[in-house]
Tab-separated table of C-alpha atoms (C1' of nucleotides) and ligand atoms in Angstrom:
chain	number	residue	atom	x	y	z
A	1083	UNK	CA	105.532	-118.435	11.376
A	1084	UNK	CA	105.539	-122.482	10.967
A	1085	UNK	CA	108.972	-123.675	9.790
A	1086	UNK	CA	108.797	-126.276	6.530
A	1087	UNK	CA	109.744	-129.904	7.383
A	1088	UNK	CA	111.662	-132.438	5.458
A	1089	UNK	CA	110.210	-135.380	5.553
A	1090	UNK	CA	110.259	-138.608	3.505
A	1091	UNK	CA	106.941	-138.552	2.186
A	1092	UNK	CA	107.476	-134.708	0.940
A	1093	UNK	CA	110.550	-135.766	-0.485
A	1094	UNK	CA	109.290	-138.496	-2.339
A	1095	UNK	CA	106.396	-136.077	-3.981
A	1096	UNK	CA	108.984	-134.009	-5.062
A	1097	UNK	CA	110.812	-136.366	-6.505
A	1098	UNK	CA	108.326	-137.672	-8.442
A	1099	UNK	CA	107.775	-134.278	-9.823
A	1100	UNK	CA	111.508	-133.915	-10.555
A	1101	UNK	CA	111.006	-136.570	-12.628
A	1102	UNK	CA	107.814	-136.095	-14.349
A	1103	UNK	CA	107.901	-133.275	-17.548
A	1104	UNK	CA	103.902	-133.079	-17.577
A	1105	UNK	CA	101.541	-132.269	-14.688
A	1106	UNK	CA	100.650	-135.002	-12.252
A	1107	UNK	CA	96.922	-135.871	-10.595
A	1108	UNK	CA	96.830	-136.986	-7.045
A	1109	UNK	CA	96.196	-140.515	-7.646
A	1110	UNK	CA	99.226	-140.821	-10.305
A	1111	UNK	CA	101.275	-139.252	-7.496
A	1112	UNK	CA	100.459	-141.637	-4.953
A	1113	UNK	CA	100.324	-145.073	-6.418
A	1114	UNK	CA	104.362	-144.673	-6.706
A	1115	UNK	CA	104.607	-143.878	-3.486
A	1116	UNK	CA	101.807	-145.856	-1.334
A	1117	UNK	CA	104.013	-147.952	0.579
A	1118	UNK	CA	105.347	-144.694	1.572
A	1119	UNK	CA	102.551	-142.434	3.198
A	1120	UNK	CA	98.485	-142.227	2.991
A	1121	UNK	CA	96.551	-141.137	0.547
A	1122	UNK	CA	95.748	-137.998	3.268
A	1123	UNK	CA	99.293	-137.320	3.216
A	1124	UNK	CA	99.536	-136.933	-0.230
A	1125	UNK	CA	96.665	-134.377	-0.789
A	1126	UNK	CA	98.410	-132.431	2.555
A	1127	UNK	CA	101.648	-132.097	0.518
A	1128	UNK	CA	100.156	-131.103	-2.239
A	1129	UNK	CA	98.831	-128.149	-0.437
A	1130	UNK	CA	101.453	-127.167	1.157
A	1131	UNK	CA	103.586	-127.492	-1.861
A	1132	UNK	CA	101.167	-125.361	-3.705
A	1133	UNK	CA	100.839	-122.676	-1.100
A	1134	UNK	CA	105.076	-122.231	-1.105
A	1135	UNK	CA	104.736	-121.560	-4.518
A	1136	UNK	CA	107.034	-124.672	-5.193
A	1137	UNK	CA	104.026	-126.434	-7.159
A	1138	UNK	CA	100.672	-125.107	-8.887
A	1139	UNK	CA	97.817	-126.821	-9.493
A	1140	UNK	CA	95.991	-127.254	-13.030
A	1141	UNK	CA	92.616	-127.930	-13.772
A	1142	UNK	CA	91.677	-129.441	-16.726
A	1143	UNK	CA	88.938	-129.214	-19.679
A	1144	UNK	CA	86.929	-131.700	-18.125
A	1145	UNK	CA	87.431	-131.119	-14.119
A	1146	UNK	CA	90.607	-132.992	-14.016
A	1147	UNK	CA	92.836	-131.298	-11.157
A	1148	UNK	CA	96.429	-131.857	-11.751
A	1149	UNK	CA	99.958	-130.747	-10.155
A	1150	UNK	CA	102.987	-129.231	-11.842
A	1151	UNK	CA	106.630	-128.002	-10.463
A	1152	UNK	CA	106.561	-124.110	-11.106
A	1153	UNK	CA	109.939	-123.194	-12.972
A	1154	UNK	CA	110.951	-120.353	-10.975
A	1155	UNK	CA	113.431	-119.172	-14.053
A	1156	UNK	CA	115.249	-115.581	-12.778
A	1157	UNK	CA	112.300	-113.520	-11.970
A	1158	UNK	CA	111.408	-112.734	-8.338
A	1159	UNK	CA	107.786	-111.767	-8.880
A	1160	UNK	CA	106.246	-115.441	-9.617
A	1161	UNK	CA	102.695	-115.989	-11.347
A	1162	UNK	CA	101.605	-118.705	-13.459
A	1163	UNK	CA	99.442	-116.996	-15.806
A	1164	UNK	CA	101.192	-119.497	-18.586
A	1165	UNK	CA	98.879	-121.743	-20.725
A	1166	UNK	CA	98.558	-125.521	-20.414
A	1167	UNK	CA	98.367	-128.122	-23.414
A	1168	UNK	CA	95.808	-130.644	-22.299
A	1169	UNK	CA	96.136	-133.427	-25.121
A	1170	UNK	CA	92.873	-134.872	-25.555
A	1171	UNK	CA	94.388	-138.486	-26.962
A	1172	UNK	CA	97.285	-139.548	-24.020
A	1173	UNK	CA	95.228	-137.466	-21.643
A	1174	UNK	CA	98.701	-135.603	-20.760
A	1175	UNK	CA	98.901	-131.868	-19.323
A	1176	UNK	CA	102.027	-129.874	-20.169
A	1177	UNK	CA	102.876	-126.316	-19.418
A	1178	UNK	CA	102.894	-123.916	-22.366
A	1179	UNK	CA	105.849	-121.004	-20.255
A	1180	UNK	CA	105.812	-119.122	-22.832
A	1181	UNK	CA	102.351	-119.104	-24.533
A	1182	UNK	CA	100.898	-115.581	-23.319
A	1183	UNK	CA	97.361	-114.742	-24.239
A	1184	UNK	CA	96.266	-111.243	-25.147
A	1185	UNK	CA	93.180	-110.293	-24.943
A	1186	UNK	CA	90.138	-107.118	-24.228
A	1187	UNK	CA	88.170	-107.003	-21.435
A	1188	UNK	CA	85.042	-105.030	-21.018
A	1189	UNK	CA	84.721	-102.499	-18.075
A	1190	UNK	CA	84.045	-102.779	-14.897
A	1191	UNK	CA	85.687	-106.430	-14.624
A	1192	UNK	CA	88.915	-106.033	-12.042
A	1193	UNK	CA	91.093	-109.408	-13.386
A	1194	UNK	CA	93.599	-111.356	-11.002
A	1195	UNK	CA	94.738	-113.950	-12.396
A	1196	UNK	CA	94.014	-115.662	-15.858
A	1197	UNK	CA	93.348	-119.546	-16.463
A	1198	UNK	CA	94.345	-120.846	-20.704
A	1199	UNK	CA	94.104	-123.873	-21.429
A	1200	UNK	CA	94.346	-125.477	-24.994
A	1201	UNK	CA	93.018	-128.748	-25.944
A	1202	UNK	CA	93.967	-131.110	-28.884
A	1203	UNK	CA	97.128	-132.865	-30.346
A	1204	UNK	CA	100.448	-133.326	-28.017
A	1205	UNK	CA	103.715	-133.341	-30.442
A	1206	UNK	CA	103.676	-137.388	-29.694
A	1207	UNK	CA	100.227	-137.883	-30.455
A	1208	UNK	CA	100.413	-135.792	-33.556
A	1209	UNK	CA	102.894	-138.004	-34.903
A	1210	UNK	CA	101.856	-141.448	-34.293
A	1211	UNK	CA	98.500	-140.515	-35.727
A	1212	UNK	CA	100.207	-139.900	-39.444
B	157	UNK	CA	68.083	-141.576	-34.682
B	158	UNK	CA	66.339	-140.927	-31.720
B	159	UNK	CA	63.677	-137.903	-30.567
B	160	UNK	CA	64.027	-136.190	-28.004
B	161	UNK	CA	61.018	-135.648	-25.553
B	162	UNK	CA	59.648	-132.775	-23.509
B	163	UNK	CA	58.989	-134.013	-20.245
B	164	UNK	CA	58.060	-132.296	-17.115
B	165	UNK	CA	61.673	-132.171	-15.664
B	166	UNK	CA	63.737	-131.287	-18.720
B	167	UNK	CA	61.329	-128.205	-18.716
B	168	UNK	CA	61.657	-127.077	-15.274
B	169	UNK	CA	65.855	-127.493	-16.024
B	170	UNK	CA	65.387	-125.186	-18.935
B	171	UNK	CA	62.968	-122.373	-17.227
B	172	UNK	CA	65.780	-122.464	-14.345
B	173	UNK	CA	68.414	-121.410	-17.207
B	174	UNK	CA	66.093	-118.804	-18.967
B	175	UNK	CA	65.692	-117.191	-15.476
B	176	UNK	CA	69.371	-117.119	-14.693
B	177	UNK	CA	72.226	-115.075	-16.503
B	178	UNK	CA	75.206	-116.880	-14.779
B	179	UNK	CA	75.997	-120.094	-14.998
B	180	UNK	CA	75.172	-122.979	-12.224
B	181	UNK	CA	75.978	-125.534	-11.008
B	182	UNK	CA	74.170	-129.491	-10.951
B	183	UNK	CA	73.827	-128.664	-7.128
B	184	UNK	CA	72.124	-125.437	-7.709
B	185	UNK	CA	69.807	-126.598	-10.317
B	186	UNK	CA	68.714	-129.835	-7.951
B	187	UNK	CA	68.048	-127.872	-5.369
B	188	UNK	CA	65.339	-125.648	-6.993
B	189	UNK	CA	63.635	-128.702	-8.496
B	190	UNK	CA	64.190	-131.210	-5.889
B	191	UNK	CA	60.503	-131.771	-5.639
B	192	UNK	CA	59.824	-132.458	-9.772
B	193	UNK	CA	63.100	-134.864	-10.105
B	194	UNK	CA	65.414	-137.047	-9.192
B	195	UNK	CA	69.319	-135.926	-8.849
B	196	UNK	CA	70.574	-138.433	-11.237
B	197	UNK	CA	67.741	-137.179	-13.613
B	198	UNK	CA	69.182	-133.480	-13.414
B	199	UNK	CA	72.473	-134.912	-14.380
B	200	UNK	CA	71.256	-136.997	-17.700
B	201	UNK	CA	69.313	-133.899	-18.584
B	202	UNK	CA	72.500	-131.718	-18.531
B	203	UNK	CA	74.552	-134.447	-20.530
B	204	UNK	CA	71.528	-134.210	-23.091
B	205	UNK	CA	71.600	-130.674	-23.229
B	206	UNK	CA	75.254	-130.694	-23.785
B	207	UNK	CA	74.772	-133.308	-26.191
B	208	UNK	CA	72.328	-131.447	-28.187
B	209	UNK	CA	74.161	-127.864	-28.309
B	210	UNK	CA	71.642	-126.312	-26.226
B	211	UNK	CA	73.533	-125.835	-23.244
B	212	UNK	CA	77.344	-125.541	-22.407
B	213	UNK	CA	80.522	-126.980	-19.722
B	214	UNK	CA	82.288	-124.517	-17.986
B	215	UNK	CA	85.036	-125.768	-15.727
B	216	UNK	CA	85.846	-123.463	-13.039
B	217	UNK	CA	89.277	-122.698	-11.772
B	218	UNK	CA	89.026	-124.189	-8.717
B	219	UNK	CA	87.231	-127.427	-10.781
B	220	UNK	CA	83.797	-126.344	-10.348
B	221	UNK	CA	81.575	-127.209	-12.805
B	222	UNK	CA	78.638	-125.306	-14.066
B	223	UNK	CA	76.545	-124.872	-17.006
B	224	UNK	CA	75.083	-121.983	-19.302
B	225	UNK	CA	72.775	-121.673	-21.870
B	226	UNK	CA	74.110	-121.503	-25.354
B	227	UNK	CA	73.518	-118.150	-27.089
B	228	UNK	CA	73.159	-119.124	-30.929
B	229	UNK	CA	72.802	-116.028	-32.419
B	230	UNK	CA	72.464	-115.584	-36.110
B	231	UNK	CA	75.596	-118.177	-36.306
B	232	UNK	CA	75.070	-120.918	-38.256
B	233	UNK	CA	78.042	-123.203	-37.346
B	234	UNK	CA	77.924	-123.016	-32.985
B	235	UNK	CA	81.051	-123.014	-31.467
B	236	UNK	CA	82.037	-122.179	-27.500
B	237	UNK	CA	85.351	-120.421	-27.680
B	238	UNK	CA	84.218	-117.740	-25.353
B	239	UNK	CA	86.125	-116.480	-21.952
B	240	UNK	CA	84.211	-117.032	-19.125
B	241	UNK	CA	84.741	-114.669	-15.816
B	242	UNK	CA	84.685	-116.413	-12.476
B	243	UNK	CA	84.519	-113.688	-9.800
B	244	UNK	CA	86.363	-114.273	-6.490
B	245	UNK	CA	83.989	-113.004	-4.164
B	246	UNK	CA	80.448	-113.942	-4.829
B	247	UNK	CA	81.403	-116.684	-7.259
B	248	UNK	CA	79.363	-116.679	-9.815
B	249	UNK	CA	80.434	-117.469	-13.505
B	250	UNK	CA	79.224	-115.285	-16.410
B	251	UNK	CA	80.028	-115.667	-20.136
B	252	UNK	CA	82.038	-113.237	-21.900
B	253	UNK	CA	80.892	-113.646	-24.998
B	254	UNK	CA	82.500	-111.269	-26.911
B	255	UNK	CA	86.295	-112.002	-25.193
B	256	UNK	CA	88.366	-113.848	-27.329
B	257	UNK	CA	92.254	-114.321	-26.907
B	258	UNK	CA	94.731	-113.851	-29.411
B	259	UNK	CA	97.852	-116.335	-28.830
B	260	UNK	CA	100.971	-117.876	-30.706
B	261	UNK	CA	101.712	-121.132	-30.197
B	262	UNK	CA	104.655	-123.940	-30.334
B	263	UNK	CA	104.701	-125.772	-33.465
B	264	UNK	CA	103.973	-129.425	-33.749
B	265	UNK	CA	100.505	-129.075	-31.348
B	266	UNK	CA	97.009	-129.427	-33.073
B	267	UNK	CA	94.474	-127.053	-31.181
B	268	UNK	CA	91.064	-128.241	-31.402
B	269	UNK	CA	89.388	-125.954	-28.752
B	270	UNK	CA	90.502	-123.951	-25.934
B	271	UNK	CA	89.311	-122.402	-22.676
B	272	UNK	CA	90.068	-119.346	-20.989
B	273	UNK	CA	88.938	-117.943	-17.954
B	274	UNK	CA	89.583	-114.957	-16.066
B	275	UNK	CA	89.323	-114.635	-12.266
B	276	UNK	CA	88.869	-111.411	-10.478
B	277	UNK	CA	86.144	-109.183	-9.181
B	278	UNK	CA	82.565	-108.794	-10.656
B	279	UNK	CA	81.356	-105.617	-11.962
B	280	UNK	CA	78.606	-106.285	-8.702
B	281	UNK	CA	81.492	-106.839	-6.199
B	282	UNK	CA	83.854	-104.154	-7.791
B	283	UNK	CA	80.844	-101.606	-7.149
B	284	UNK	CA	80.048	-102.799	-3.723
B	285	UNK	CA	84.066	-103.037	-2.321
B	286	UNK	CA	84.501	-98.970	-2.744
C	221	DA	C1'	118.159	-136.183	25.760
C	222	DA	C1'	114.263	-133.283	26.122
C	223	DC	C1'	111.161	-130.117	24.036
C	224	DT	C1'	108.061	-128.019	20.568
C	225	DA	C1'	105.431	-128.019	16.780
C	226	DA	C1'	104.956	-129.758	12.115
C	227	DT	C1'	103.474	-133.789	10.099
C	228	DT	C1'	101.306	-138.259	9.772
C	229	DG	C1'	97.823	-142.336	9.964
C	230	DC	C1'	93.482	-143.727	10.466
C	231	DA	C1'	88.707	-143.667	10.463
C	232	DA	C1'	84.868	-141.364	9.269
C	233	DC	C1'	82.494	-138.337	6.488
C	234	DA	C1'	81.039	-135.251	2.372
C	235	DT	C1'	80.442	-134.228	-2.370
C	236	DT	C1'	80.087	-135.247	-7.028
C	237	DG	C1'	79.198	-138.173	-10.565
C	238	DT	C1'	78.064	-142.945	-12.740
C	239	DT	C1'	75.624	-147.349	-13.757
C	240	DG	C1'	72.045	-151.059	-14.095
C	241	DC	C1'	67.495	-152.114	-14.399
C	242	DG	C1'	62.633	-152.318	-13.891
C	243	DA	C1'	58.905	-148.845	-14.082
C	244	DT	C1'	56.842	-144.795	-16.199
C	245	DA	C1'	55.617	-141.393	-19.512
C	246	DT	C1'	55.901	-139.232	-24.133
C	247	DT	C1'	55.353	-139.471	-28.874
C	248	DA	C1'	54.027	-141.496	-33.170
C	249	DT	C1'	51.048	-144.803	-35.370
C	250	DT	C1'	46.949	-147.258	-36.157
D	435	DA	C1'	41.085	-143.431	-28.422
D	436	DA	C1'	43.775	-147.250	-27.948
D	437	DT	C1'	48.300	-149.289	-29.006
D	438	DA	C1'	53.103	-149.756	-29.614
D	439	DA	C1'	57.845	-148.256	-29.372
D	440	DT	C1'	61.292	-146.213	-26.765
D	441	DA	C1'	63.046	-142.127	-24.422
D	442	DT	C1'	63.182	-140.946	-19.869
D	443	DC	C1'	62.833	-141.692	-14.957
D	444	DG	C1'	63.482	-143.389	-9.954
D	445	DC	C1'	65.922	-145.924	-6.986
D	446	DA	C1'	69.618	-148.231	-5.069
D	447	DA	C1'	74.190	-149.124	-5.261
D	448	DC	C1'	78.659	-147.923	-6.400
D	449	DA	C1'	83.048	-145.174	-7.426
D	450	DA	C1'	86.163	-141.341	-7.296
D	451	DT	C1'	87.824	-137.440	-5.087
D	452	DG	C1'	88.555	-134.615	-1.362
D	453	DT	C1'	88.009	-133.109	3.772
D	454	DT	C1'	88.190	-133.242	8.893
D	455	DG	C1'	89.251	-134.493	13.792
D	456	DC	C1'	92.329	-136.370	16.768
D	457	DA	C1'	95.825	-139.101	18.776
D	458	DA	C1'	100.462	-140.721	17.546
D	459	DT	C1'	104.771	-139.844	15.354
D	460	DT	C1'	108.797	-137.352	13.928
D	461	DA	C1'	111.970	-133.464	12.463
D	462	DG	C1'	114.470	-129.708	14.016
D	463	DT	C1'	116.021	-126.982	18.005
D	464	DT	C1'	117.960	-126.129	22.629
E	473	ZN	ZN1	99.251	-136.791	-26.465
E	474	ZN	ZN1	101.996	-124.878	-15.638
E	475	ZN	ZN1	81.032	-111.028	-7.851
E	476	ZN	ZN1	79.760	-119.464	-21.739
DNA sequence: AACTAATTGCAACATTGTTGCGATATTATT
DNA sequence: AATAATATCGCAACAATGTTGCAATTAGTT
């Protein structure tokens, strides 16, 4: 049992992803903080971060991986089998909480966890392209 | 306009997907026709085959990429809006052709395509864990 | 303050994918 | 069959992303 350690590099990730309403890549995390820590530092928080369940990762249509805070909202059993908006113009990633797909799958197939994501027009981009 | 060409390589690529019915990676392809090509030629060769509907992308969870043969069907217009399974143990991706979600979504975002993929155990691995 | 272990920095490496360019091979044309 | 046009290839070089080992640092505890 390893006990979790403040430090100032972990704090700074986290808030950067206080901050941030859309999902952040590596590099976009660490070139606001590279006078802080290494690049090494950066992909270690992320893991850790992901494996406490405080942030999951996203990948993307086209291999992208990204990083988003997990809302934890009042449930105590937490998944993220929500769908993510990738917008194909500003390149952003959101999280979709509440978009649940339904769906049939044939026999013999034992699911764990689900991956949806959508691709297109983000509200912003949808409106500056009138 | 240009025409395409049959060349020795692009031919050994597209035996290697007739053989297989998962999809694979550029890796995996290379290394059975290491001997006939070059690696960046495997790579142009998939982008063509993309290019030309023949063959499709699938992103992995974890950001693997691989690619599978297009089935075409009696379809006229070609579109890849199929699930794809990605099983946890022996980690091969199949196409679930057939699998298509239902969802509702926020207003003011413009889908243009989506991808889902389910994660779990393989009909081969579900057999073989009893 | 001293101790323990989590965390960091650095260097080195691995994998995956891209680009430029001269050489080669395929296809259509004569 | 020979020629011409150009799609494709090989190679080398580069870029982006992620990983690993290990010694040094630092946070939390006693
Ligand atoms: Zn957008
Ligand atoms: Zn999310
Ligand atoms: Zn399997
Ligand atoms: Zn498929």
């Amino acid at each position: 049992m390893k006990t979790a350690r403040n430090t100032t590099a972990k704090t700074a990730v986290l808030e950067i992803f206080g901050k941030s309403k859309i999902a952040l890549s590596h590099t976009e995390i660490y070139k606001q903080i590279e006078d802080v820590c290494d690049r090494v530092t950066v992909y270690r928080i992320l893991d850790r971060l992901v494996n406490d369940d405080i942030v999951h990762k996203i990948v993307d249509l086209d291999g992208t991986v990204k990083y988003a805070k997990c809302h934890h909202h009042a449930q105590r059993v937490h998944i993220h089998n929500h769908a993510h908006f990738s917008c194909e113009k500003c390149l952003e990633i959101t999280c979709l909480e509440n978009v649940k797909p339904s769906y049939i799958m044939p026999h013999n197939y034992k699911v764990n966890n689900i991956n949806f994501t959508l691709s297109g027009l983000c509200p912003n981009c949808l409106n500056s392209n009138i």
